[in-house]
Amino acid sequence: MPIRFAALLAGSLLAISSMRAEPFTAFADGETFVYRVGWGIFTNAGEITISANEEELDGRKVMRIETKTSSRGFVRGVYRYDDEGAVVIDMATSRLIFAEEQGEDSKRRTETRTDFDYETMVARHRDKHRPHRNSDLPIPEGNPIDLISSLVAPRDWDIKPGEKRDLLVHAGREFFPLTLHAEAIEEVRSPWGRVPALRLVPRMEKEEPRGLFARGGEIKVWISQDDKRLPVRMQLKLKYGTATLQLQEHTGGRASGRLAAGK
């Protein structure tokens, strides 16, 4: 079902990394984004809230990024879905420490966690309700970080249309090398009106596309090119349709005050 894509876009089990350790800057402490999810003719199929907060873990500063997703409106009447995901990232190195998710729809419950051990270079994935999916994954060279942060991080980059960067993605029980393309600047809707935004698209080019990126699957994100530099729109294309996340509200972090649609 359409809202299921939250487990892919949010901090459920997808992670992305650059090839070198750097301080984590994708989100600021106390930052929150609220997105309305559209699917086909349904403009209010769901809602996703992403929040980031600094914490301390074992004597080090970490960023905890939480994602809450629920179906809405008519879609919820036929498909009740609720999901909560969290990732914890080391602030000094951008290394993903763990990612966890729990949720429920009309057919099944989900409860998973992946812990990253950089001494042994193993990512331990555990699935409470489907233990046959438990896996110990060798971590390739790189420092895993969640996909959402990787899509938001380019607001700090000096990247222009036509340029690209290589990335490493961890998804469930696999790792995927991706190339993030800066494609074009387009005018898109935001809570404060229409703005120019840079369209970014990660693609699996160095290996045969699989998982989310197989059979025409694609992710896009638009970063506003004004002083706010916010991810105002995201899109996920799957074989059975396209889901669009439209930013409705942003609080805290880098933009001063409260940005909300229609306000």
PDB file of C-alpha atoms in Angstrom, residues 79-207:
ATOM      1  CA  TYR A  79      -6.011   1.182   5.012  1.00  0.00           C
ATOM      2  CA  ARG A  80      -5.126   2.012   8.598  1.00  0.00           C
ATOM      3  CA  TYR A  81      -1.363   2.450   8.922  1.00  0.00           C
ATOM      4  CA  ASP A  82       0.790   3.830  11.739  1.00  0.00           C
ATOM      5  CA  ASP A  83       4.571   3.695  11.929  1.00  0.00           C
ATOM      6  CA  GLU A  84       7.294   5.170  14.132  1.00  0.00           C
ATOM      7  CA  GLY A  85      10.967   5.069  13.248  1.00  0.00           C
ATOM      8  CA  ALA A  86      14.114   6.431  14.873  1.00  0.00           C
ATOM      9  CA  VAL A  87      17.765   6.678  14.012  1.00  0.00           C
ATOM     10  CA  VAL A  88      20.586   7.740  16.331  1.00  0.00           C
ATOM     11  CA  ILE A  89      23.664   9.322  14.769  1.00  0.00           C
ATOM     12  CA  ASP A  90      27.043  10.228  16.266  1.00  0.00           C
ATOM     13  CA  MET A  91      27.344  14.027  15.939  1.00  0.00           C
ATOM     14  CA  ALA A  92      31.141  14.042  15.589  1.00  0.00           C
ATOM     15  CA  THR A  93      31.421  11.464  12.791  1.00  0.00           C
ATOM     16  CA  SER A  94      27.935  11.200  11.200  1.00  0.00           C
ATOM     17  CA  ARG A  95      28.077   7.466  11.918  1.00  0.00           C
ATOM     18  CA  LEU A  96      24.730   5.751  12.285  1.00  0.00           C
ATOM     19  CA  ILE A  97      24.631   4.018  15.672  1.00  0.00           C
ATOM     20  CA  PHE A  98      21.286   2.265  15.298  1.00  0.00           C
ATOM     21  CA  ALA A  99      18.024   2.403  13.379  1.00  0.00           C
ATOM     22  CA  GLU A 100      14.725   1.039  14.650  1.00  0.00           C
ATOM     23  CA  GLU A 101      11.114   0.898  13.526  1.00  0.00           C
ATOM     24  CA  GLN A 102       7.773  -0.285  14.830  1.00  0.00           C
ATOM     25  CA  GLY A 103       4.423  -0.055  13.156  1.00  0.00           C
ATOM     26  CA  GLU A 104       1.195  -1.770  12.290  1.00  0.00           C
ATOM     27  CA  ASP A 105      -1.237  -2.020   9.409  1.00  0.00           C
ATOM     28  CA  SER A 106      -4.301  -4.167   8.778  1.00  0.00           C
ATOM     29  CA  LYS A 107      -2.192  -7.224   7.894  1.00  0.00           C
ATOM     30  CA  ARG A 108       0.914  -7.252  10.076  1.00  0.00           C
ATOM     31  CA  ARG A 109       3.046  -5.651  12.750  1.00  0.00           C
ATOM     32  CA  THR A 110       6.603  -4.455  12.286  1.00  0.00           C
ATOM     33  CA  GLU A 111       9.355  -4.193  14.893  1.00  0.00           C
ATOM     34  CA  THR A 112      12.957  -4.124  13.729  1.00  0.00           C
ATOM     35  CA  ARG A 113      16.313  -2.757  14.835  1.00  0.00           C
ATOM     36  CA  THR A 114      19.739  -2.551  13.195  1.00  0.00           C
ATOM     37  CA  ASP A 115      22.843  -1.858  15.324  1.00  0.00           C
ATOM     38  CA  PHE A 116      26.103  -0.778  13.685  1.00  0.00           C
ATOM     39  CA  ASP A 117      29.336  -2.080  15.253  1.00  0.00           C
ATOM     40  CA  TYR A 118      32.344  -0.293  13.751  1.00  0.00           C
ATOM     41  CA  GLU A 119      34.918  -2.330  15.672  1.00  0.00           C
ATOM     42  CA  THR A 120      33.811  -5.543  14.003  1.00  0.00           C
ATOM     43  CA  MET A 121      32.381  -3.723  10.931  1.00  0.00           C
ATOM     44  CA  VAL A 122      29.102  -5.613  11.250  1.00  0.00           C
ATOM     45  CA  ALA A 123      25.522  -4.308  11.123  1.00  0.00           C
ATOM     46  CA  ARG A 124      23.228  -6.558  13.159  1.00  0.00           C
ATOM     47  CA  HIS A 125      19.656  -6.511  11.891  1.00  0.00           C
ATOM     48  CA  ARG A 126      16.945  -8.073  14.043  1.00  0.00           C
ATOM     49  CA  ASP A 127      13.262  -8.527  13.165  1.00  0.00           C
ATOM     50  CA  LYS A 128      11.076  -9.403  16.153  1.00  0.00           C
ATOM     51  CA  HIS A 129       8.077 -10.693  14.188  1.00  0.00           C
ATOM     52  CA  ARG A 130      10.020 -12.280  11.301  1.00  0.00           C
ATOM     53  CA  PRO A 131      13.161 -13.736  12.896  1.00  0.00           C
ATOM     54  CA  HIS A 132      14.043 -15.587   9.692  1.00  0.00           C
ATOM     55  CA  ARG A 133      15.066 -12.156   8.385  1.00  0.00           C
ATOM     56  CA  ASN A 134      17.677 -11.618  11.107  1.00  0.00           C
ATOM     57  CA  SER A 135      21.047 -10.886   9.505  1.00  0.00           C
ATOM     58  CA  ASP A 136      24.617  -9.864  10.334  1.00  0.00           C
ATOM     59  CA  LEU A 137      25.823  -7.633   7.506  1.00  0.00           C
ATOM     60  CA  PRO A 138      29.453  -6.721   6.782  1.00  0.00           C
ATOM     61  CA  ILE A 139      29.706  -2.911   6.722  1.00  0.00           C
ATOM     62  CA  PRO A 140      31.508  -1.697   3.595  1.00  0.00           C
ATOM     63  CA  GLU A 141      33.921   1.221   3.843  1.00  0.00           C
ATOM     64  CA  GLY A 142      31.901   4.273   4.817  1.00  0.00           C
ATOM     65  CA  ASN A 143      29.843   5.724   7.668  1.00  0.00           C
ATOM     66  CA  PRO A 144      26.123   4.878   7.387  1.00  0.00           C
ATOM     67  CA  ILE A 145      23.552   7.596   8.002  1.00  0.00           C
ATOM     68  CA  ASP A 146      19.818   7.596   7.384  1.00  0.00           C
ATOM     69  CA  LEU A 147      18.361   8.360   3.965  1.00  0.00           C
ATOM     70  CA  ILE A 148      16.266  11.300   5.108  1.00  0.00           C
ATOM     71  CA  SER A 149      19.339  13.052   6.536  1.00  0.00           C
ATOM     72  CA  SER A 150      21.223  12.377   3.321  1.00  0.00           C
ATOM     73  CA  LEU A 151      18.453  13.953   1.270  1.00  0.00           C
ATOM     74  CA  VAL A 152      18.320  16.969   3.584  1.00  0.00           C
ATOM     75  CA  ALA A 153      22.113  17.397   3.906  1.00  0.00           C
ATOM     76  CA  PRO A 154      22.570  18.940   0.418  1.00  0.00           C
ATOM     77  CA  ARG A 155      21.107  22.203   1.735  1.00  0.00           C
ATOM     78  CA  ASP A 156      24.634  22.702   3.151  1.00  0.00           C
ATOM     79  CA  TRP A 157      26.420  21.638  -0.028  1.00  0.00           C
ATOM     80  CA  ASP A 158      27.619  23.881  -2.813  1.00  0.00           C
ATOM     81  CA  ILE A 159      26.127  21.565  -5.421  1.00  0.00           C
ATOM     82  CA  LYS A 160      24.758  22.814  -8.720  1.00  0.00           C
ATOM     83  CA  PRO A 161      22.692  21.337 -11.574  1.00  0.00           C
ATOM     84  CA  GLY A 162      24.766  18.863 -13.552  1.00  0.00           C
ATOM     85  CA  GLU A 163      26.943  17.862 -10.572  1.00  0.00           C
ATOM     86  CA  LYS A 164      26.790  14.592  -8.641  1.00  0.00           C
ATOM     87  CA  ARG A 165      28.118  12.793  -5.550  1.00  0.00           C
ATOM     88  CA  ASP A 166      28.608   9.111  -4.790  1.00  0.00           C
ATOM     89  CA  LEU A 167      26.829   7.680  -1.741  1.00  0.00           C
ATOM     90  CA  LEU A 168      26.481   4.340   0.023  1.00  0.00           C
ATOM     91  CA  VAL A 169      23.000   3.179   1.059  1.00  0.00           C
ATOM     92  CA  HIS A 170      22.114   0.578   3.669  1.00  0.00           C
ATOM     93  CA  ALA A 171      18.620  -0.808   3.125  1.00  0.00           C
ATOM     94  CA  GLY A 172      17.310  -3.576   5.342  1.00  0.00           C
ATOM     95  CA  ARG A 173      19.788  -6.398   4.843  1.00  0.00           C
ATOM     96  CA  GLU A 174      21.805  -4.953   1.949  1.00  0.00           C
ATOM     97  CA  PHE A 175      24.098  -2.080   0.997  1.00  0.00           C
ATOM     98  CA  PHE A 176      23.581  -0.079  -2.206  1.00  0.00           C
ATOM     99  CA  PRO A 177      26.072   2.266  -3.910  1.00  0.00           C
ATOM    100  CA  LEU A 178      24.201   5.312  -5.204  1.00  0.00           C
ATOM    101  CA  THR A 179      25.061   8.425  -7.139  1.00  0.00           C
ATOM    102  CA  LEU A 180      23.157  11.568  -6.129  1.00  0.00           C
ATOM    103  CA  HIS A 181      22.461  13.766  -9.155  1.00  0.00           C
ATOM    104  CA  ALA A 182      21.641  17.471  -8.964  1.00  0.00           C
ATOM    105  CA  GLU A 183      19.368  17.688 -11.982  1.00  0.00           C
ATOM    106  CA  ALA A 184      17.695  21.071 -12.308  1.00  0.00           C
ATOM    107  CA  ILE A 185      16.178  24.059 -10.547  1.00  0.00           C
ATOM    108  CA  GLU A 186      12.380  24.094 -10.699  1.00  0.00           C
ATOM    109  CA  GLU A 187       9.670  26.245  -9.178  1.00  0.00           C
ATOM    110  CA  VAL A 188       7.698  24.301  -6.563  1.00  0.00           C
ATOM    111  CA  ARG A 189       5.155  24.994  -3.854  1.00  0.00           C
ATOM    112  CA  SER A 190       6.279  25.684  -0.270  1.00  0.00           C
ATOM    113  CA  PRO A 191       4.527  26.849   2.928  1.00  0.00           C
ATOM    114  CA  TRP A 192       5.607  30.438   2.099  1.00  0.00           C
ATOM    115  CA  GLY A 193       4.684  30.402  -1.591  1.00  0.00           C
ATOM    116  CA  ARG A 194       6.250  29.123  -4.802  1.00  0.00           C
ATOM    117  CA  VAL A 195      10.043  29.035  -4.695  1.00  0.00           C
ATOM    118  CA  PRO A 196      12.932  27.877  -6.899  1.00  0.00           C
ATOM    119  CA  ALA A 197      14.189  24.483  -5.693  1.00  0.00           C
ATOM    120  CA  LEU A 198      17.041  22.168  -6.700  1.00  0.00           C
ATOM    121  CA  ARG A 199      15.849  18.711  -7.753  1.00  0.00           C
ATOM    122  CA  LEU A 200      18.092  15.891  -6.467  1.00  0.00           C
ATOM    123  CA  VAL A 201      17.802  12.252  -7.539  1.00  0.00           C
ATOM    124  CA  PRO A 202      19.821   9.315  -6.109  1.00  0.00           C
ATOM    125  CA  ARG A 203      20.345   6.513  -8.646  1.00  0.00           C
ATOM    126  CA  MET A 204      21.880   3.067  -8.497  1.00  0.00           C
ATOM    127  CA  GLU A 205      24.332   3.151 -11.418  1.00  0.00           C
ATOM    128  CA  LYS A 206      27.402   1.148 -10.321  1.00  0.00           C
ATOM    129  CA  GLU A 207      25.505  -2.098  -9.823  1.00  0.00           C
TER     130      GLU A 207
END
